[in-house]
Every structure is written in C-alpha cells, then in structure tokens.
Amino acid sequence: MRALAADKVQVKRPVWQMNAQGFGHAVYSLRFGGHDYALVAVSNDLPPEMRTDRVIATAWDTAFVLYDGIPDADEIARIIATAPLQEGGRFTHKDLILSRANKSVRLFDHVVAALRDERQPDPALVRETGYLMRTTAVYGNGKFGIADRGHIIDRPGLDGPFMAEMLTVWLIRGFTHDLVEHIGGGQLAREAKRNLGIGNSTGLGMAPFLVNHPLLLDAWMQVRETALARVRAIRQLSPEQMSRIYALVTRAAQHLAEWNVADPVAMERIMVMRQEWLAFANTLTPEALSASRPIDAIIRDSVRWSVDTQELIIALMLEPFGVLIDELAHCMATPFVPQLKPDMDCETLRALISRDWDWACAIDYGQPDACAQFWYVSEEKLEPRLGSRHAKSGAVVETPLDIGRQVDALARDLADAEGPIAQFLVTHPEHRAATRRVQMLDQHPYAEIRDNLIGAGCLPIDLLRCKLAFFGASKFDPKSDRWTRITLAQGAPLFNEPDLADDWWLPVFEK
C-alpha cells in the first residue's frame, strides 16, 4: 500500500460489462513501478448447490486474472473463457496471478437489498462478516502455466514474496464493492467500504508450505526479529510517536471487542486477549513511554501475558515505525537453497543434533500418539491431507513431513559413526534429507517448526495462522483445527485513497 501511494497509482475501470444481476466481466487497470497491469474479473451465475469453499469445487461465483499489461479484446475473451475453469484451464506467461472467490451470500444479499431500499447496510452485519466475497485460492509462481515468479522478481512493487498476490487481493476487494453497488443501484458509504475486505478460506493445502520452504520461513522470521530489534533499540519516543501508540492501543481494544467467532477454543483465546489488553493498556503510563528504551521494556514485560497478547503487543510496537523497518520487506525473499555438506564430520553433525534437535529426539516415536497422524497428497485433487495412521491404510503414501522423526532416526544411526558424513551416507542414504535439515538449521536458526507434525497433538491450524499472519490476515475464524476463514485488506485504502496507505492496522467502525 505504501508503494502504491508513493507511486501515485491510479486504478481505472476501462471495461464494465455486467448485466443487472451482476454477471459478466470487468477490467481494472493501473500503472505501477513503470509497468501496466490489469485485473480481469469474471462474474458467473452460480447455482447455490454448487457454491462451496472446498478445494474440490469446480465452479465459483467469480474468477480473476492479474494480467501483465493491458489486455486487448482477444486476450479479454481468452481470459473470460479460461479463468472460470481455474485448474482445468490453460494459461500463458501474460497471466501473473489466478484467483477465484465466492460470495458471502448472507451479507452480499443484505447489502444489495439495503442499497435498493436507498439505505446503508447494518453496521453490525458488516462488522460480523467483514467481506462480501472470500477467495479459495490466489495462485502465483507458475501454477497451471501462469508466469513464473522470475518473470516479475525485479519489478518495483512486485519484487517481494507474494506482493503480486496481495495486489490482486486488493483489486478484487475493490471489484466486490463495485459489483454490489451495481446490483443494488446505490452507493456504499465510505466507512462500510473501508470495513469490507476480502475473505479467504484456507485449509490443509497451505500447512506443508512452511515445512517445504524452510529457508523462506527463516527469512520471514529473521525479518520479523530484526524489525523488532530495531524498534526495541529506540532510545526515546517523540510526543507524536507516543500519541500514535496510544491511539493504536485504543483501536486494538475496539478491534478485539468486534472480533467474535463460533469456535469455543478460539473465542476463549479472544476473551483472554480482551481482558489482558485492558491490563496492558494501564501499564502504558506517560512515565513508561517517556523512559529510556521504552519499547524494549514493554516487550520484556509482556511475558506476563498470554502468547496471543504478546504477539499483538509486538505487532502494535512495529506499526508506527514503517520508516525504520519497511526496507526489510526486501529481505523476505531468499536466494538460498538447502545444500548438503558432505565433508562435515559425523562428530560435528552429532553436536548439531544435540544442540538444536533435543526436542525432536526426546519423543518416543514408537508410541501410538507420537505417530498418530500422517500427511499425504490426495490423488483426486493433488492437495495435502492429514490421515489417522492407526485407522487408515494410506500411510504407505505418506509425505515426508515428519522432520522430527527423521532427525531422531538419523541420530540413532549416527551414534557410533566416524569420519566424514559422506562416508556415513553411503551406507545410510535414507538420512540425506535429515542431514541436510540439520546442517541447514545451523546457519538458518528460524528454519524449522519445533513440533511433532505427525503427533496426535499437532494442530494444523497453528501452521495456517503462522503463514497467514505474514499476509496481514486478521479476524481468524477457525471452522476446525484444519481450516479457517480470515479477512484480508479490511480497512485498506480504497482505490481513490492512496494517502491513507500508512494507517489501516486493525480497522474498526468509527464511533
């Protein structure tokens, strides 16, 4: 958003071919970082019985392509025919991002009805849902024939990981506003638009990503920790910075009050945050914020609160200091790949395991609960799934996400080995992957998830939340321990509000 604002990007809508029911297509165009882009949106008449957020769906209310350049009539026609097919379609290097979304029918219909009656939608309903549509996929990086990330990696504004995807989400969000106004025949109030983001439904398909991209995970965490270290090192806050922190504390309290979910476990955590946030706010006295290195003291003191509240405090303390930390976003990509070091001696490898993997080697993987689950890929949809090892027979096709168990097996066979690791691997080639993970962690300390991912206590939702949080996801609404709904771009500037790019963290309804 800050890059769009700095570039004075203007979003235009050169094509709007929608019938009265809102079915047809539209094109949004913008020039960003010296390049032209366009979002082609296709809206379909989807029977209610075909509307599902599950990955097995074959039809959606809307489909989208972020296009490299400005498409001519032939290209628009191609995308209209192909985009609704999603995985079943064929795409080109001009298609940068592919996405699809379904209506949040209850709120969408309510907003349409309100506009037809020349009134604004119920703020409580807008606040409860937070979006008119939710995506079930935002594909990038060469999937289904679209452009590989290398095609845009050097382009200003899209050079960071997932920036093209997030630009697409923001553009889709603006399309949903236009579509509901078109069908309803009225204008949504600005506050309603600001509080209508884009929903997302995410399941197990995202969970293995963090395991399979350990160096990217390390880069993200290194950036986060570096950003936190920079703000903790601030010796003195200015009056303006103190006022900003106070305003954000108040906003966060209201945001928590407006965040309600059906899941009892998640709701209990939110209730704890609400209570702790009030207590935390009372510690932010003028004396505390005027002291030397106040943010460092606040972070040190935050260990008294729950992990959720600690994380919210960190997010709060990062928010006012974009000038200090924004440049770190360019470090969230990584040029490194895991590499085996065959010349390392076995003694050194044993020492690394002892130092970094004690948590994994302390688990008895022979116990039923320690290996209760297994990951596999669905043959039908080629999507990750999680099965019960003791109730199903599919463990023969298990995906190797059992990193802890692999390292434990390595440690057992390595116990009496001598000489270079290359010699050991000649007789134990099954340990190549685990050896590489152990060596990698020595140089990339945040690359591994310290959890038994096949244990009975593993909750995939924790992996989902970790990754989604880096995308700015909010209003987590778990539907089980394996999938969740979230909100993206809620509170973000509208197409005509680039000057507000610096202030939309934790949006709330103005009172």
Coordinates of N, CA and C in Angstrom, one line a residue, residues 178-283:
D178 N -17.7 -2.5 -6.2 CA -18.3 -2.0 -7.4 C -19.5 -3.0 -7.8
L179 N -19.3 -4.3 -7.6 CA -20.3 -5.2 -8.1 C -21.6 -5.1 -7.2
V180 N -21.4 -5.0 -5.9 CA -22.6 -4.9 -5.0 C -23.3 -3.6 -5.3
E181 N -22.6 -2.5 -5.5 CA -23.2 -1.2 -5.9 C -24.0 -1.3 -7.2
H182 N -23.4 -2.0 -8.2 CA -24.0 -2.1 -9.5 C -25.4 -2.9 -9.3
I183 N -25.4 -4.0 -8.6 CA -26.6 -4.8 -8.5 C -27.6 -4.0 -7.6
G184 N -27.1 -3.4 -6.6 CA -28.0 -2.7 -5.6 C -28.5 -1.3 -6.1
G185 N -27.8 -0.8 -7.1 CA -28.2 0.5 -7.6 C -28.0 1.7 -6.7
G186 N -27.0 1.6 -5.8 CA -26.8 2.7 -4.9 C -25.3 2.7 -4.5
Q187 N -24.9 3.7 -3.7 CA -23.6 3.9 -3.3 C -23.3 3.5 -1.8
L188 N -22.3 2.6 -1.6 CA -22.0 2.3 -0.2 C -21.3 3.5 0.4
A189 N -21.5 3.7 1.7 CA -20.8 4.7 2.4 C -19.3 4.3 2.5
R190 N -18.5 5.3 2.6 CA -17.1 5.1 2.7 C -16.7 4.2 3.8
E191 N -17.3 4.4 5.0 CA -16.9 3.6 6.2 C -17.2 2.2 5.9
A192 N -18.4 1.9 5.3 CA -18.7 0.5 5.0 C -17.7 -0.1 4.1
K193 N -17.3 0.6 3.1 CA -16.3 0.1 2.1 C -15.0 -0.2 2.8
R194 N -14.6 0.7 3.6 CA -13.3 0.5 4.3 C -13.3 -0.7 5.2
N195 N -14.5 -1.1 5.7 CA -14.5 -2.2 6.6 C -14.9 -3.5 5.9
L196 N -15.1 -3.4 4.6 CA -15.3 -4.6 3.8 C -14.0 -5.0 3.1
G197 N -13.4 -6.0 3.6 CA -12.2 -6.5 3.0 C -12.5 -7.7 2.0
I198 N -11.5 -8.6 2.0 CA -11.7 -9.8 1.2 C -11.5 -11.0 2.2
G199 N -12.5 -11.9 2.2 CA -12.3 -13.1 3.0 C -11.5 -14.1 2.3
N200 N -11.1 -15.1 3.0 CA -10.3 -16.2 2.5 C -10.6 -17.4 3.3
S201 N -10.7 -18.5 2.6 CA -10.9 -19.8 3.2 C -9.7 -20.7 2.9
T202 N -9.0 -21.1 4.0 CA -7.7 -21.8 3.9 C -7.7 -23.1 4.7
G203 N -7.3 -24.1 4.0 CA -7.3 -25.4 4.7 C -5.9 -26.0 4.7
L204 N -5.8 -27.4 4.7 CA -4.6 -28.1 4.9 C -3.6 -27.9 3.8
G205 N -4.1 -27.4 2.6 CA -3.2 -27.2 1.5 C -2.1 -26.3 1.7
M206 N -2.3 -25.3 2.7 CA -1.2 -24.4 3.0 C -0.3 -24.9 4.0
A207 N -0.7 -25.8 4.9 CA 0.1 -26.2 6.0 C 1.5 -26.7 5.7
P208 N 1.7 -27.6 4.7 CA 3.0 -28.1 4.4 C 4.0 -27.0 3.8
F209 N 3.5 -25.9 3.4 CA 4.3 -24.9 2.8 C 5.5 -24.5 3.7
L210 N 5.2 -24.3 5.0 CA 6.3 -23.8 5.8 C 7.3 -24.9 6.1
V211 N 6.9 -26.2 6.0 CA 7.9 -27.3 6.2 C 8.7 -27.4 4.9
N212 N 8.1 -27.3 3.8 CA 8.8 -27.5 2.5 C 9.6 -26.3 2.0
H213 N 9.4 -25.1 2.7 CA 10.2 -23.9 2.4 C 10.9 -23.4 3.6
P214 N 11.8 -24.2 4.2 CA 12.4 -23.8 5.5 C 13.2 -22.5 5.4
L215 N 13.9 -22.3 4.3 CA 14.7 -21.1 4.2 C 13.9 -19.8 4.0
L216 N 12.7 -20.0 3.4 CA 11.8 -18.9 3.3 C 11.2 -18.5 4.6
L217 N 10.9 -19.6 5.4 CA 10.4 -19.4 6.7 C 11.4 -18.6 7.6
D218 N 12.7 -19.1 7.5 CA 13.8 -18.4 8.2 C 13.9 -17.0 7.8
A219 N 13.8 -16.7 6.5 CA 13.9 -15.3 6.0 C 12.8 -14.4 6.6
W220 N 11.6 -14.9 6.6 CA 10.4 -14.2 7.2 C 10.7 -13.9 8.7
M221 N 11.1 -14.9 9.4 CA 11.3 -14.8 10.8 C 12.5 -13.9 11.1
Q222 N 13.5 -14.0 10.3 CA 14.7 -13.1 10.5 C 14.3 -11.6 10.3
V223 N 13.4 -11.4 9.3 CA 13.0 -10.0 9.1 C 12.1 -9.5 10.3
R224 N 11.2 -10.4 10.8 CA 10.4 -10.0 11.9 C 11.2 -9.7 13.1
E225 N 12.2 -10.6 13.4 CA 13.0 -10.4 14.6 C 14.0 -9.2 14.5
T226 N 14.4 -8.9 13.2 CA 15.2 -7.7 13.0 C 14.4 -6.5 13.2
A227 N 13.2 -6.5 12.7 CA 12.3 -5.3 12.8 C 12.0 -5.1 14.3
L228 N 11.8 -6.1 15.0 CA 11.5 -6.0 16.5 C 12.8 -5.4 17.2
A229 N 13.9 -5.9 16.8 CA 15.2 -5.5 17.5 C 15.4 -4.0 17.2
R230 N 15.0 -3.5 16.0 CA 15.2 -2.1 15.6 C 14.3 -1.2 16.5
V231 N 13.1 -1.6 16.7 CA 12.2 -0.7 17.5 C 12.5 -0.8 18.9
R232 N 13.0 -2.0 19.4 CA 13.4 -2.1 20.8 C 14.6 -1.2 21.1
A233 N 15.4 -0.9 20.1 CA 16.6 -0.2 20.3 C 16.3 1.3 20.3
I234 N 15.1 1.8 20.0 CA 14.8 3.2 20.0 C 15.0 3.7 21.5
R235 N 15.8 4.7 21.6 CA 16.1 5.2 23.0 C 15.1 6.1 23.5
Q236 N 14.4 6.9 22.7 CA 13.4 7.9 23.2 C 12.3 8.0 22.2
L237 N 11.1 8.0 22.7 CA 10.0 8.3 21.8 C 9.6 9.7 21.7
S238 N 9.2 10.2 20.6 CA 8.8 11.6 20.4 C 7.3 11.7 20.9
P239 N 6.9 12.9 21.2 CA 5.5 13.0 21.6 C 4.5 12.5 20.5
E240 N 4.8 12.7 19.3 CA 4.0 12.2 18.2 C 3.9 10.7 18.2
Q241 N 5.1 10.0 18.4 CA 5.1 8.6 18.5 C 4.3 8.0 19.6
M242 N 4.4 8.7 20.8 CA 3.7 8.3 21.9 C 2.2 8.4 21.7
S243 N 1.8 9.5 21.1 CA 0.3 9.6 20.7 C -0.2 8.6 19.8
R244 N 0.7 8.2 18.8 CA 0.3 7.2 17.9 C 0.2 5.8 18.6
I245 N 1.0 5.5 19.5 CA 0.9 4.3 20.2 C -0.4 4.2 21.0
Y246 N -0.7 5.3 21.7 CA -1.9 5.4 22.5 C -3.1 5.2 21.6
A247 N -3.1 5.8 20.4 CA -4.3 5.7 19.5 C -4.4 4.2 19.0
L248 N -3.3 3.6 18.8 CA -3.4 2.2 18.3 C -3.8 1.2 19.4
V249 N -3.4 1.5 20.6 CA -3.8 0.7 21.8 C -5.4 0.7 21.9
T250 N -5.9 1.9 21.7 CA -7.4 2.1 21.8 C -8.1 1.4 20.7
R251 N -7.5 1.5 19.5 CA -8.1 0.9 18.3 C -8.0 -0.6 18.5
A252 N -6.9 -1.2 18.9 CA -6.8 -2.6 19.1 C -7.9 -3.1 20.1
A253 N -8.1 -2.4 21.1 CA -9.1 -2.8 22.1 C -10.5 -2.9 21.4
Q254 N -10.8 -1.9 20.6 CA -12.1 -2.0 19.9 C -12.2 -3.1 18.9
H255 N -11.0 -3.3 18.2 CA -11.0 -4.4 17.2 C -11.2 -5.7 17.9
L256 N -10.6 -5.9 19.1 CA -10.8 -7.2 19.8 C -12.3 -7.3 20.2
A257 N -12.9 -6.2 20.6 CA -14.3 -6.2 21.0 C -15.2 -6.6 19.8
E258 N -14.8 -6.3 18.6 CA -15.6 -6.6 17.4 C -15.3 -7.9 16.8
W259 N -14.4 -8.6 17.4 CA -13.9 -9.9 16.8 C -14.6 -11.1 17.6
N260 N -15.6 -11.7 17.0 CA -16.3 -12.8 17.6 C -16.3 -14.0 16.6
V261 N -16.1 -15.2 17.1 CA -16.1 -16.4 16.3 C -16.9 -17.5 17.0
A262 N -17.3 -18.5 16.2 CA -18.2 -19.5 16.8 C -17.3 -20.6 17.5
D263 N -16.1 -20.8 17.1 CA -15.3 -21.8 17.7 C -15.0 -21.5 19.2
P264 N -15.3 -22.4 20.1 CA -15.2 -22.1 21.5 C -13.8 -21.9 22.0
V265 N -12.9 -22.7 21.4 CA -11.5 -22.5 21.8 C -10.9 -21.2 21.4
A266 N -11.2 -20.8 20.1 CA -10.7 -19.5 19.6 C -11.3 -18.4 20.3
M267 N -12.6 -18.5 20.6 CA -13.3 -17.4 21.3 C -12.8 -17.2 22.7
E268 N -12.4 -18.3 23.4 CA -11.9 -18.2 24.7 C -10.5 -17.4 24.7
R269 N -9.7 -17.7 23.6 CA -8.5 -17.0 23.5 C -8.7 -15.5 23.2
I270 N -9.7 -15.2 22.4 CA -10.0 -13.8 22.2 C -10.5 -13.1 23.5
M271 N -11.3 -13.8 24.3 CA -11.7 -13.2 25.6 C -10.5 -13.0 26.5
V272 N -9.6 -13.9 26.5 CA -8.4 -13.6 27.3 C -7.6 -12.4 26.8
M273 N -7.5 -12.3 25.5 CA -6.9 -11.1 25.0 C -7.6 -9.8 25.3
R274 N -8.9 -9.8 25.3 CA -9.7 -8.6 25.7 C -9.3 -8.2 27.1
Q275 N -9.3 -9.2 28.0 CA -9.1 -8.8 29.4 C -7.6 -8.4 29.6
E276 N -6.7 -9.1 29.0 CA -5.3 -8.8 29.2 C -5.0 -7.4 28.5
W277 N -5.6 -7.1 27.4 CA -5.3 -5.9 26.7 C -5.6 -4.6 27.6
L278 N -6.7 -4.7 28.3 CA -7.1 -3.6 29.2 C -6.0 -3.5 30.3
A279 N -5.5 -4.6 30.8 CA -4.5 -4.5 31.8 C -3.2 -4.0 31.2
F280 N -2.9 -4.5 30.1 CA -1.7 -4.0 29.4 C -1.7 -2.5 29.1
A281 N -2.9 -2.0 28.7 CA -3.0 -0.6 28.4 C -2.8 0.3 29.6
N282 N -3.2 -0.2 30.8 CA -2.9 0.5 32.0 C -1.5 0.6 32.4
T283 N -0.6 -0.2 31.8 CA 0.8 -0.1 32.1 C 1.5 0.9 31.3

